[in-house]
Short mmCIF file of C-alpha atoms in Angstrom, two decimals:
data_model
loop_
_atom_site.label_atom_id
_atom_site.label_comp_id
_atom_site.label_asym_id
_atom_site.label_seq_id
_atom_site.Cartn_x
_atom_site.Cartn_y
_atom_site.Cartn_z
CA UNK X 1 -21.34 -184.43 8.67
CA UNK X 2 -17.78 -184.62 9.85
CA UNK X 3 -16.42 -186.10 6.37
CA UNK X 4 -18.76 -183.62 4.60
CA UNK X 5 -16.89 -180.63 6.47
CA UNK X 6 -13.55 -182.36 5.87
CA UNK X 7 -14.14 -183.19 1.81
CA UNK X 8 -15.24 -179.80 1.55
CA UNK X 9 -12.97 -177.77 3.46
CA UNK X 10 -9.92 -179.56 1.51
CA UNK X 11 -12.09 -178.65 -1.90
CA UNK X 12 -12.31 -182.41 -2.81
CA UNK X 13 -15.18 -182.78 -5.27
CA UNK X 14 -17.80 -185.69 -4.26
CA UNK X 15 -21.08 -186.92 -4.61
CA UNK X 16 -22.67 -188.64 -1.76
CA UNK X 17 -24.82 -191.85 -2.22
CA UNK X 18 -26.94 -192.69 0.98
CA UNK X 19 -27.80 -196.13 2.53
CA UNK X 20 -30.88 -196.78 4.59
CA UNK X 21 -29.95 -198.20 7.87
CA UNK X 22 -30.47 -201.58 7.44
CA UNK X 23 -28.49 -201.78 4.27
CA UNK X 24 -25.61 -200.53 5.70
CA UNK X 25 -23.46 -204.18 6.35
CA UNK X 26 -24.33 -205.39 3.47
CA UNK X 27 -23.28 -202.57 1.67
CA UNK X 28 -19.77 -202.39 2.96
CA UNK X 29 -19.48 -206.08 2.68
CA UNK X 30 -19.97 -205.87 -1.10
CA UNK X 31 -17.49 -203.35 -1.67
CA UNK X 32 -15.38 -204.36 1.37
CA UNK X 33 -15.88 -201.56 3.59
CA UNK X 34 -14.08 -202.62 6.91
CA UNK X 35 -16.62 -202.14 10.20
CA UNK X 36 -15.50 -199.96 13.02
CA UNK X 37 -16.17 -201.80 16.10
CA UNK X 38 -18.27 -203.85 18.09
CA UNK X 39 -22.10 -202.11 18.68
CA UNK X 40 -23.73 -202.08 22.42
CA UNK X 41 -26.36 -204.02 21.58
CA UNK X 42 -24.22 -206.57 19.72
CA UNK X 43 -21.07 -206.87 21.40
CA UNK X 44 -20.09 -209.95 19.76
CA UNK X 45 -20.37 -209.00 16.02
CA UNK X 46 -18.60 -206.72 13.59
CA UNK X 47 -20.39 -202.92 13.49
CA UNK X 48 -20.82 -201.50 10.32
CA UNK X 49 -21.32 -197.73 10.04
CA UNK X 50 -21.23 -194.83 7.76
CA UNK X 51 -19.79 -192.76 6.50
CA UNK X 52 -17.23 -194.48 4.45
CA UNK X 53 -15.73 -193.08 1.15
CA UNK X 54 -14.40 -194.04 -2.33
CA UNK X 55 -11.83 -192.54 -4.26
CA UNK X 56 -11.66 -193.22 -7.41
CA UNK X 57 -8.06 -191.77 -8.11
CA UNK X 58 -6.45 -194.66 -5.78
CA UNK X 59 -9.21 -197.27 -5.74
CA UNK X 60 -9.37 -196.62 -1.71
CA UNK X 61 -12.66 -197.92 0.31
CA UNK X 62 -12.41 -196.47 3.82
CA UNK X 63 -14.71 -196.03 6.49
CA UNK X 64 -14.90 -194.44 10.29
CA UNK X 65 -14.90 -190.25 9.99
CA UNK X 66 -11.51 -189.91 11.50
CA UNK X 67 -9.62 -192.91 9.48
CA UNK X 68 -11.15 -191.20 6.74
CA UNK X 69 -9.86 -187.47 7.88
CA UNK X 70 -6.50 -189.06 8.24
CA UNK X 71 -6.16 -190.58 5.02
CA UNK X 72 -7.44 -187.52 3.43
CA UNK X 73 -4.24 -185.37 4.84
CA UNK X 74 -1.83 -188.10 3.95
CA UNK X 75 -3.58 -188.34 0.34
CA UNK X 76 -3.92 -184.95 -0.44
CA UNK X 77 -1.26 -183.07 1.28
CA UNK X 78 -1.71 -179.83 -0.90
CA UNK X 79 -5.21 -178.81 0.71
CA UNK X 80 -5.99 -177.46 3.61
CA UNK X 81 -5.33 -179.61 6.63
CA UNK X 82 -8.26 -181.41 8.67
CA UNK X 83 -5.22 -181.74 11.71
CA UNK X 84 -3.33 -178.24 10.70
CA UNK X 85 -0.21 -179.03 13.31
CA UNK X 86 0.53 -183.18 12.55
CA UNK X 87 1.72 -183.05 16.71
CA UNK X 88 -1.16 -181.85 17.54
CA UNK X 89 -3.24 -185.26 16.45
CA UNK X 90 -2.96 -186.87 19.91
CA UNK X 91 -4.57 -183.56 21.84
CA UNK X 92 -7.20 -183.34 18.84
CA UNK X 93 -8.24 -186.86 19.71
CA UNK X 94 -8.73 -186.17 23.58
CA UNK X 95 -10.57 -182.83 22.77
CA UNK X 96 -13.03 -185.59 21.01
CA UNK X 97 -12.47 -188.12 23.67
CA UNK X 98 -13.82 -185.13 26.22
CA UNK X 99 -16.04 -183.72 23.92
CA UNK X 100 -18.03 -186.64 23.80
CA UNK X 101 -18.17 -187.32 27.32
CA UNK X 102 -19.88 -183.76 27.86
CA UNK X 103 -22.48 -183.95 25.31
CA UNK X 104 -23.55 -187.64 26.40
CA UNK X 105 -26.91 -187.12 27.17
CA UNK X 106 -27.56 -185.29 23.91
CA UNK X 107 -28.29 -189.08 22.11
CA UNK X 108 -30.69 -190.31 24.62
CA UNK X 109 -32.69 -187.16 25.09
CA UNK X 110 -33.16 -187.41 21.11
CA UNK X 111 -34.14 -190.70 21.03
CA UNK X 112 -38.06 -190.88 20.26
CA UNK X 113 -37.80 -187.95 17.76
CA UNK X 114 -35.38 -189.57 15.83
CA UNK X 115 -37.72 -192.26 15.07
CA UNK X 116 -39.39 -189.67 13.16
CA UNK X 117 -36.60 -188.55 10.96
CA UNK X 118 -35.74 -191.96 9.37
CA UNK X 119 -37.65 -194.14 6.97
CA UNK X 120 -39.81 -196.59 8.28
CA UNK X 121 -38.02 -200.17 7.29
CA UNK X 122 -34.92 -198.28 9.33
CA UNK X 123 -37.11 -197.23 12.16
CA UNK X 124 -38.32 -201.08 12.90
CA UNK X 125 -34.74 -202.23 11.81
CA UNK X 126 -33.42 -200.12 15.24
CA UNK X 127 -36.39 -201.06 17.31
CA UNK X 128 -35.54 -204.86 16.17
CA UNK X 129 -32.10 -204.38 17.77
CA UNK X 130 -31.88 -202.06 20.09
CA UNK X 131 -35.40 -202.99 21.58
CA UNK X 132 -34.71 -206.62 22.27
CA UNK X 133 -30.44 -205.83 23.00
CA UNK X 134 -31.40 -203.19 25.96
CA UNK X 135 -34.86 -204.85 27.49
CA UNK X 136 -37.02 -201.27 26.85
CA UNK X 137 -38.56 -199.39 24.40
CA UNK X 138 -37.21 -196.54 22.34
CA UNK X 139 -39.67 -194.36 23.79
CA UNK X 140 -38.98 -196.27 27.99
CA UNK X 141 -34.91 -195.45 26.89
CA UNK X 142 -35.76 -191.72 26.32
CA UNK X 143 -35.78 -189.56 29.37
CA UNK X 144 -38.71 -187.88 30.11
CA UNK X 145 -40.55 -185.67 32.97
CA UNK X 146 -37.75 -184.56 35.98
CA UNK X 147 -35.61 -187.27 34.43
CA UNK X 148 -35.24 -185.52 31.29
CA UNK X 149 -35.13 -182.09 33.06
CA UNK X 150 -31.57 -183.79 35.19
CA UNK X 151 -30.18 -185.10 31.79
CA UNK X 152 -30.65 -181.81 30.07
CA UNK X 153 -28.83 -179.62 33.16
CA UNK X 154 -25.80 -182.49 32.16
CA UNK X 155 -25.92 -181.53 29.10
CA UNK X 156 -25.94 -177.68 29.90
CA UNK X 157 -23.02 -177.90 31.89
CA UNK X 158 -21.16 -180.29 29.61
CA UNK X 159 -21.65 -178.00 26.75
CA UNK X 160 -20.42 -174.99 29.42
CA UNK X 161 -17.16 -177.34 29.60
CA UNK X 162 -16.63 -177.36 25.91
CA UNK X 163 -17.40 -173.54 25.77
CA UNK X 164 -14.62 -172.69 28.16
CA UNK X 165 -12.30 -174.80 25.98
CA UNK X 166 -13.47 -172.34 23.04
CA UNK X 167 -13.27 -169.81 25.07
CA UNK X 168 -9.47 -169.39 25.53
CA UNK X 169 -8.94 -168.55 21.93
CA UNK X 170 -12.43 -166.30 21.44
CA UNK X 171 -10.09 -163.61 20.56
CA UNK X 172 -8.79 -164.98 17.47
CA UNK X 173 -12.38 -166.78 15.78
CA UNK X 174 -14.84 -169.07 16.65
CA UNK X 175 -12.98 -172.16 16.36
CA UNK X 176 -11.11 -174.40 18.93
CA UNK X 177 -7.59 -173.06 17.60
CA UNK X 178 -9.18 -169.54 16.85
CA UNK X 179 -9.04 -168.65 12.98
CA UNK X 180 -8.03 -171.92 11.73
CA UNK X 181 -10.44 -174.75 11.37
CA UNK X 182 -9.56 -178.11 12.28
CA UNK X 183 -10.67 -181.71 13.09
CA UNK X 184 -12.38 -180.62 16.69
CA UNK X 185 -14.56 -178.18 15.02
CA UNK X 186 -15.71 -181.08 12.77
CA UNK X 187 -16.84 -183.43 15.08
CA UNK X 188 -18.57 -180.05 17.40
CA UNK X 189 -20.45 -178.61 14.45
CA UNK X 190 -21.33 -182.23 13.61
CA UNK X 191 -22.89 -182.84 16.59
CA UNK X 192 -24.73 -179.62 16.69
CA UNK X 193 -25.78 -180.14 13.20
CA UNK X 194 -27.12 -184.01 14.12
CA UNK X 195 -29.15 -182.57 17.40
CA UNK X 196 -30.44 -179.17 14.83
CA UNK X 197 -31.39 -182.26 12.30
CA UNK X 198 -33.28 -184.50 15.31
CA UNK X 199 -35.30 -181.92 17.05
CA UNK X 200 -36.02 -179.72 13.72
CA UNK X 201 -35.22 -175.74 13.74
CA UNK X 202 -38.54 -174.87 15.50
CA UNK X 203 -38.32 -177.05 18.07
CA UNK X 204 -38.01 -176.18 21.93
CA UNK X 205 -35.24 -178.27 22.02
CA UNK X 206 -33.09 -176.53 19.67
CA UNK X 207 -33.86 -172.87 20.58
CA UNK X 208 -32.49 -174.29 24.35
CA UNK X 209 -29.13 -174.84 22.46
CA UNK X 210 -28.70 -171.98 20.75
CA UNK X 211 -29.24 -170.07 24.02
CA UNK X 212 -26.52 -172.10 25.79
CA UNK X 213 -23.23 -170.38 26.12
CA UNK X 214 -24.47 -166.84 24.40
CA UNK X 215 -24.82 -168.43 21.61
CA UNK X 216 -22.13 -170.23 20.89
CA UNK X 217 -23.35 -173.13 18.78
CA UNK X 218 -25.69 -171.56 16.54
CA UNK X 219 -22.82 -169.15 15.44
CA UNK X 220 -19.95 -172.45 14.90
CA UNK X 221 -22.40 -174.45 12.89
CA UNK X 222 -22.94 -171.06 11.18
CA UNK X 223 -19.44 -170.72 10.66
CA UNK X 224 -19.04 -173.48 9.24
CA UNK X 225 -21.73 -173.77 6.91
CA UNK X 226 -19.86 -172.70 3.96
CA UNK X 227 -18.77 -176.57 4.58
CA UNK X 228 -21.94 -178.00 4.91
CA UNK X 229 -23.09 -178.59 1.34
CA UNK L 1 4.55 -181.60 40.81
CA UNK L 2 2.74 -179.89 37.70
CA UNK L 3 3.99 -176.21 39.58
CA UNK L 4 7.34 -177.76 40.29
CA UNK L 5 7.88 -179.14 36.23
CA UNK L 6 6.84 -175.83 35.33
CA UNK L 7 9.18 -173.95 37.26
CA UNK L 8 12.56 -175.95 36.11
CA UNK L 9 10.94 -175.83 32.97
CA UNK L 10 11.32 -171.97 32.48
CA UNK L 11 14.42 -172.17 34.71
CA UNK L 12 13.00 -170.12 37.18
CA UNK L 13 14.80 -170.21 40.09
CA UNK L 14 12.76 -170.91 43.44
CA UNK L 15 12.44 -172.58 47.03
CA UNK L 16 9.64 -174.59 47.97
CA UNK L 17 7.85 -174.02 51.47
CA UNK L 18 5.87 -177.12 52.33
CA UNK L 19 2.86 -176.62 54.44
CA UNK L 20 0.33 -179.66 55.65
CA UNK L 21 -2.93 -180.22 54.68
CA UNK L 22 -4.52 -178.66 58.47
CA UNK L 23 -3.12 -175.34 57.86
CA UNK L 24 -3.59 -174.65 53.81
CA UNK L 25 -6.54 -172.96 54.40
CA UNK L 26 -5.44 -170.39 57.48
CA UNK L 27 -2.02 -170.03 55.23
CA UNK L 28 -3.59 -169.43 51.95
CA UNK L 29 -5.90 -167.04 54.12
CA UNK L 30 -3.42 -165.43 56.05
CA UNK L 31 -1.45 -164.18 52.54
CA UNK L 32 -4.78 -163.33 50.83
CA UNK L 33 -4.00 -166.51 47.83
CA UNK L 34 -7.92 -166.91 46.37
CA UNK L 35 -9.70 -170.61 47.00
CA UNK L 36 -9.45 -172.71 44.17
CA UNK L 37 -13.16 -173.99 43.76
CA UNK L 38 -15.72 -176.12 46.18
CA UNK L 39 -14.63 -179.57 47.90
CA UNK L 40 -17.04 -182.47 47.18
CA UNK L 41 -17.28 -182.92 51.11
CA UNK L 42 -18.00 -179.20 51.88
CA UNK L 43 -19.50 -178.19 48.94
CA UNK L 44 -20.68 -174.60 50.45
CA UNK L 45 -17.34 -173.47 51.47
CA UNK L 46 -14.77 -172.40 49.39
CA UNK L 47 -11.87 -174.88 49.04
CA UNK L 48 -7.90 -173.79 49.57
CA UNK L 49 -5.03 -176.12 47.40
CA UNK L 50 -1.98 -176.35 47.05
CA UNK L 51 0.35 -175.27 45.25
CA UNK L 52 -0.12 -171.77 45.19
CA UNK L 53 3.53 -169.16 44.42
CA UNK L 54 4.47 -166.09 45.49
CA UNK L 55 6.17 -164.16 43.04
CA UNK L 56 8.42 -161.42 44.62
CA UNK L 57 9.38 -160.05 41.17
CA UNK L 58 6.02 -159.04 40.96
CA UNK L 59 4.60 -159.31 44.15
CA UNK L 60 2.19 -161.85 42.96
CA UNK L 61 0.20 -164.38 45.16
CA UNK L 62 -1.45 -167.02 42.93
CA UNK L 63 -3.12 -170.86 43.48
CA UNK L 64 -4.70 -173.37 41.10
CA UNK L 65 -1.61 -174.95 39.36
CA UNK L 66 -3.46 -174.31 35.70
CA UNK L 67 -3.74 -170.51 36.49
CA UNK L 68 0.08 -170.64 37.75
CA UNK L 69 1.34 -172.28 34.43
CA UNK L 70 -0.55 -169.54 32.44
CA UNK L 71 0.71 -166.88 34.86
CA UNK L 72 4.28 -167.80 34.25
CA UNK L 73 3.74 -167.52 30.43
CA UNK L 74 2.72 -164.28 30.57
CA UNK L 75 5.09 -163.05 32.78
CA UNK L 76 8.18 -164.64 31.85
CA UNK L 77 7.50 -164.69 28.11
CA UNK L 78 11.16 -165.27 27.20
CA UNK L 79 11.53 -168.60 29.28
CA UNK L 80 10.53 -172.22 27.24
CA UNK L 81 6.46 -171.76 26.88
CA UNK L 82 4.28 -174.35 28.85
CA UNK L 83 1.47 -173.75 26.55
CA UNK L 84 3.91 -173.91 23.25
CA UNK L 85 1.04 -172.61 21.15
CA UNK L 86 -1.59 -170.42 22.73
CA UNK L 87 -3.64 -171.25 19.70
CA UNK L 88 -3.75 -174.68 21.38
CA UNK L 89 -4.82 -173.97 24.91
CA UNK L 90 -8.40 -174.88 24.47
CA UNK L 91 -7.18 -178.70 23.11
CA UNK L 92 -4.88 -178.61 26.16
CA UNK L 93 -7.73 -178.14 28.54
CA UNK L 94 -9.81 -180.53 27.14
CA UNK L 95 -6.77 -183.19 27.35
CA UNK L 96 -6.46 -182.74 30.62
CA UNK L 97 -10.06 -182.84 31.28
CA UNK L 98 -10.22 -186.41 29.13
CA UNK L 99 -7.26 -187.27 30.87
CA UNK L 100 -8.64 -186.92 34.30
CA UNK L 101 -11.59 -189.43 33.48
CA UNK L 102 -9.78 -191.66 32.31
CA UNK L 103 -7.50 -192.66 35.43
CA UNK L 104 -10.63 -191.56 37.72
CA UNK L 105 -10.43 -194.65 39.69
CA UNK L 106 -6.60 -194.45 40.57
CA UNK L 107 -7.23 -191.79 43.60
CA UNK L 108 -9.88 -194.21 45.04
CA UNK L 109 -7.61 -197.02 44.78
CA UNK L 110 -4.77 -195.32 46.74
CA UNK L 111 -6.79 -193.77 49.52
CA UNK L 112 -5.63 -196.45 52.32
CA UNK L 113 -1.75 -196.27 50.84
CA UNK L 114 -2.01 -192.33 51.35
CA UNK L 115 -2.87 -192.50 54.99
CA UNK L 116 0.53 -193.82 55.50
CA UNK L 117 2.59 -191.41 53.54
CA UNK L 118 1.11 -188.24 55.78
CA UNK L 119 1.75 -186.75 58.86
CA UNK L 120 -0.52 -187.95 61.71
CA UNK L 121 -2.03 -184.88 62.07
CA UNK L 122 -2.62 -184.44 58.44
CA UNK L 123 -4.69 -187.72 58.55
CA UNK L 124 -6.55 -187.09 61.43
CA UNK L 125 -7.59 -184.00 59.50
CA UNK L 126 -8.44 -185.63 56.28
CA UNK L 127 -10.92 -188.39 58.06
CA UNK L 128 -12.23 -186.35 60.50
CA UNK L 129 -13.37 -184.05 57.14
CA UNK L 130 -13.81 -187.05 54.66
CA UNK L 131 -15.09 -189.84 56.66
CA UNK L 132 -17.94 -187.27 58.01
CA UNK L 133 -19.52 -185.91 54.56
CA UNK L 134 -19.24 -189.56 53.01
CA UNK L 135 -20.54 -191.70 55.58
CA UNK L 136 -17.92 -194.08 55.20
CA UNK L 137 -13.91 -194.57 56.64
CA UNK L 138 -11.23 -194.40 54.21
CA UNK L 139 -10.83 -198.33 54.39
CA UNK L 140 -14.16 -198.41 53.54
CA UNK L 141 -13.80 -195.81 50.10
CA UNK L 142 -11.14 -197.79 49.36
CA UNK L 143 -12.11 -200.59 46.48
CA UNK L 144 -11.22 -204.09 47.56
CA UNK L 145 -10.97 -207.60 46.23
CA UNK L 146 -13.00 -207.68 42.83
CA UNK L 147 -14.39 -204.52 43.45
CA UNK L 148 -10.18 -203.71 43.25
CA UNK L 149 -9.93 -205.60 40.16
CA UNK L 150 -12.90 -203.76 38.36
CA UNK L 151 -11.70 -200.12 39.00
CA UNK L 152 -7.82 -202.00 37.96
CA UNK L 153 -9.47 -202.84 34.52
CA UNK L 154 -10.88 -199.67 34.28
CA UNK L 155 -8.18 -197.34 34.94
CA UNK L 156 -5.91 -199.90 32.59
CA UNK L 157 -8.43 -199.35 29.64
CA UNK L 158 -8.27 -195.43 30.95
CA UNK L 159 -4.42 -195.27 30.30
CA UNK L 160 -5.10 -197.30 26.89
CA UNK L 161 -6.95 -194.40 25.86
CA UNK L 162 -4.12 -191.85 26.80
CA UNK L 163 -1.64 -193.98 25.79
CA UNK L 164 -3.33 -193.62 22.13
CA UNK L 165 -3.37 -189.94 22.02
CA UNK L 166 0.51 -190.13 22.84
CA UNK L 167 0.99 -192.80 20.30
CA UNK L 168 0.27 -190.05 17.63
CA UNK L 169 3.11 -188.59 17.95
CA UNK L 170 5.43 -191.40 18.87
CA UNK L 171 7.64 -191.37 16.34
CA UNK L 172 8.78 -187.80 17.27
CA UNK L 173 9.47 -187.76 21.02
CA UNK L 174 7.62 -188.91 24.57
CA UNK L 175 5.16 -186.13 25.31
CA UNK L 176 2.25 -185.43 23.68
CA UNK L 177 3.31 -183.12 21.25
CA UNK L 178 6.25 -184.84 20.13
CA UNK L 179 9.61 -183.66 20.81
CA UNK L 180 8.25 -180.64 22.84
CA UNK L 181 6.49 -180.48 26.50
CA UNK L 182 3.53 -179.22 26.98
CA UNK L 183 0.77 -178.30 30.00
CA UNK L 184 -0.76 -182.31 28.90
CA UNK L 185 2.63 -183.72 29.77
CA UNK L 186 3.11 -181.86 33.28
CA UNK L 187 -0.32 -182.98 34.41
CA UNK L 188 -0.03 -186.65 32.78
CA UNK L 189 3.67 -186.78 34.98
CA UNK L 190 2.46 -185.60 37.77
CA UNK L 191 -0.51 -187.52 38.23
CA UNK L 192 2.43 -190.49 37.48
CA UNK L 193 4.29 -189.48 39.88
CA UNK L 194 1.49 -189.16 42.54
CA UNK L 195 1.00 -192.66 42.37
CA UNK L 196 4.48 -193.83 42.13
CA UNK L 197 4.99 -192.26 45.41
CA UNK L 198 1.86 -192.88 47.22
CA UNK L 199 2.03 -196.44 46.27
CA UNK L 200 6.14 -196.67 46.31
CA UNK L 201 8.58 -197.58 44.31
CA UNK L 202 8.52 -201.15 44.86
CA UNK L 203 4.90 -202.04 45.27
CA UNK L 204 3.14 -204.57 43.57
CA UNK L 205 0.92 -201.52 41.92
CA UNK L 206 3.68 -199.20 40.67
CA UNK L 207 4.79 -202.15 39.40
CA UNK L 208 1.33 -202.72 37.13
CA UNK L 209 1.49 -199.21 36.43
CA UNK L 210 4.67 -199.27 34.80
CA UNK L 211 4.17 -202.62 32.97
CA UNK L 212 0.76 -200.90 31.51
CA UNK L 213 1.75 -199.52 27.61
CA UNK L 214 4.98 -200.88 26.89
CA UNK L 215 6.57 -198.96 29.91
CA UNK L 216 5.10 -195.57 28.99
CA UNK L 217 4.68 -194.05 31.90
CA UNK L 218 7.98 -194.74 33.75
CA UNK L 219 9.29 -193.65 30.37
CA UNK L 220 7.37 -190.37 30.42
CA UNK L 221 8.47 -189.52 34.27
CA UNK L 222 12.01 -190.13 33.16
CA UNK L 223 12.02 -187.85 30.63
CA UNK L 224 10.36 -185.21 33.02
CA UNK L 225 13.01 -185.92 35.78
CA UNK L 226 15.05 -183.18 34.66
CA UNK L 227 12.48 -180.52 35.26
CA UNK L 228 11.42 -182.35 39.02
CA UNK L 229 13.86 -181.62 41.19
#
């Protein structure tokens, strides 16, 4: 999502090819897509993940969102800028550094109904490794009951965090620097977009964000759906 | 310290009045400056900090050192900005909030080293207050031994992380934006500087500290020494 919003926003024409989870090393291995770090449930081996992108016009194969946003500025200097202000990279990072950090118990909560979004060869390929890595089911590592109820009040006041951020430039648009979108909005609306995906648009789950913070995230991922596509 | 940068920073003239920790709350009282949140070991009554100003220009009493900065922007909007962009005040929050995570466990680390840098009475107040809501002495909060070395290895990877958001910008200046200082970079020094003096110049920790990130952080506080006097 955040490399959709960042090809589109700069007007870069693309065409997106998806890979079922479990083809996803061997897929950058082919082409020689680098991996982006070491996973949780396999500390010891190279993680592979998506997105990555190829452009044609310099032969480039490059994965991880924000290497990607990066090279995207640097290659294509006359479109609109992912990081508008180039000193403003290092805050952009934190804000995604914090961001993260507040939303952390979005993943977990979403856990079993993911299973239900994906294919089923991916669904046993993440039971195969996350089941076995962690000790517990997908369903035992999804909080449930007054557990769930605790993980969801983090998540309401972690989201009130990153609305008060927002909040300090309200008056000039709905993103973190006001009128001007940038890389922080990306990986928010992304987010928002992944949990809308998860628990579907009808779901209990969803309606509780989109009555979070007056409405807050309904109305960015709204905003920026003219970068969706 | 992030007041105190602030103030030179504008080159706004002012004298400091120190006051010790028994008598912030009867003084803050006493000149009607507002509570600046809830203490974790009295978390129903409202909580008095320092630094708070008085402003005789304007007659203003104000505490919470992020409320200060802002106040001075507004007010003295021909002095250097501390927020150079106010487009950019959400991102600063959320540095500062990623920031604090990140060297979480130096306060812990440091609680036996401050008891020796305060006024007797100042310490008898802070255990009598601490020691009582936490169940434990400050020896005792204190990490020791490999518990020591854990929270060490965390705050180390901590810095890591901030050290990265500064590296973005490394090739233009020492603070996070580059050439120019910024809210991130008062709040980054001062926490520095906290520690340099709790700890003191010539302990074995300071001296970790500043061999973390190439020197970065003794380099940082240098290059805010003109604004801490």
């Amino acid at each position: 999502m955040k490399t959709r919003y960042a090809l589109n926003y700069k007007g870069l024409v693309f065409k997106t090819e998806w890979v079922a989870l479990p083809d996803i090393e061997a897929h950058c291995k082919k082409l020689g897509i680098k991996p982006t770090g070491k996973a949780a449930w396999a500390p010891e081996s190279d993680y592979y993940t998506l997105p990555a992108i190829h452009d044609p016009s310099t032969g480039t194969y490059i994965s991880d969102s924000l290497l990607i946003a990066k090279y995207l500025d640097e290659t294509y200097p006359d479109t609109p800028r992912i990081f508008p202000n180039k000193a403003e990279v290092g805050l952009q990072l934190a804000f995604v550094d914090a961001f993260v950090a507040c939303v952390a118990p979005a993943p977990a909560l979403a856990f079993t109904v993911a299973m239900t979004r994906i294919d089923r060869r991916s669904e046993e390929y993440i039971r195969r490794t996350r089941e076995k890595a962690f000790g517990a089911t997908i369903e035992e590592m999804t909080p449930t009951g007054e557990k769930a109820q605790q993980e969801w009040e983090k998540l309401r006041k972690g989201l009130d965090k990153v609305a008060a951020w927002y909040a300090e430039t309200d008056d000039k648009g709905p993103y973190i620097l006001g009128d001007v979108v940038s890389w922080a909005d990306f990986v928010v609306g992304g987010q928002i977009m992944m949990l809308k995906a998860l628990w579907g648009e009808n779901s209990e789950e969803w309606k509780r964000i989109t009555a979070f913070n007056d409405g807050r995230w309904g109305a960015l991922i709204e905003s920026l759906a003219k970068y969706a596509s």
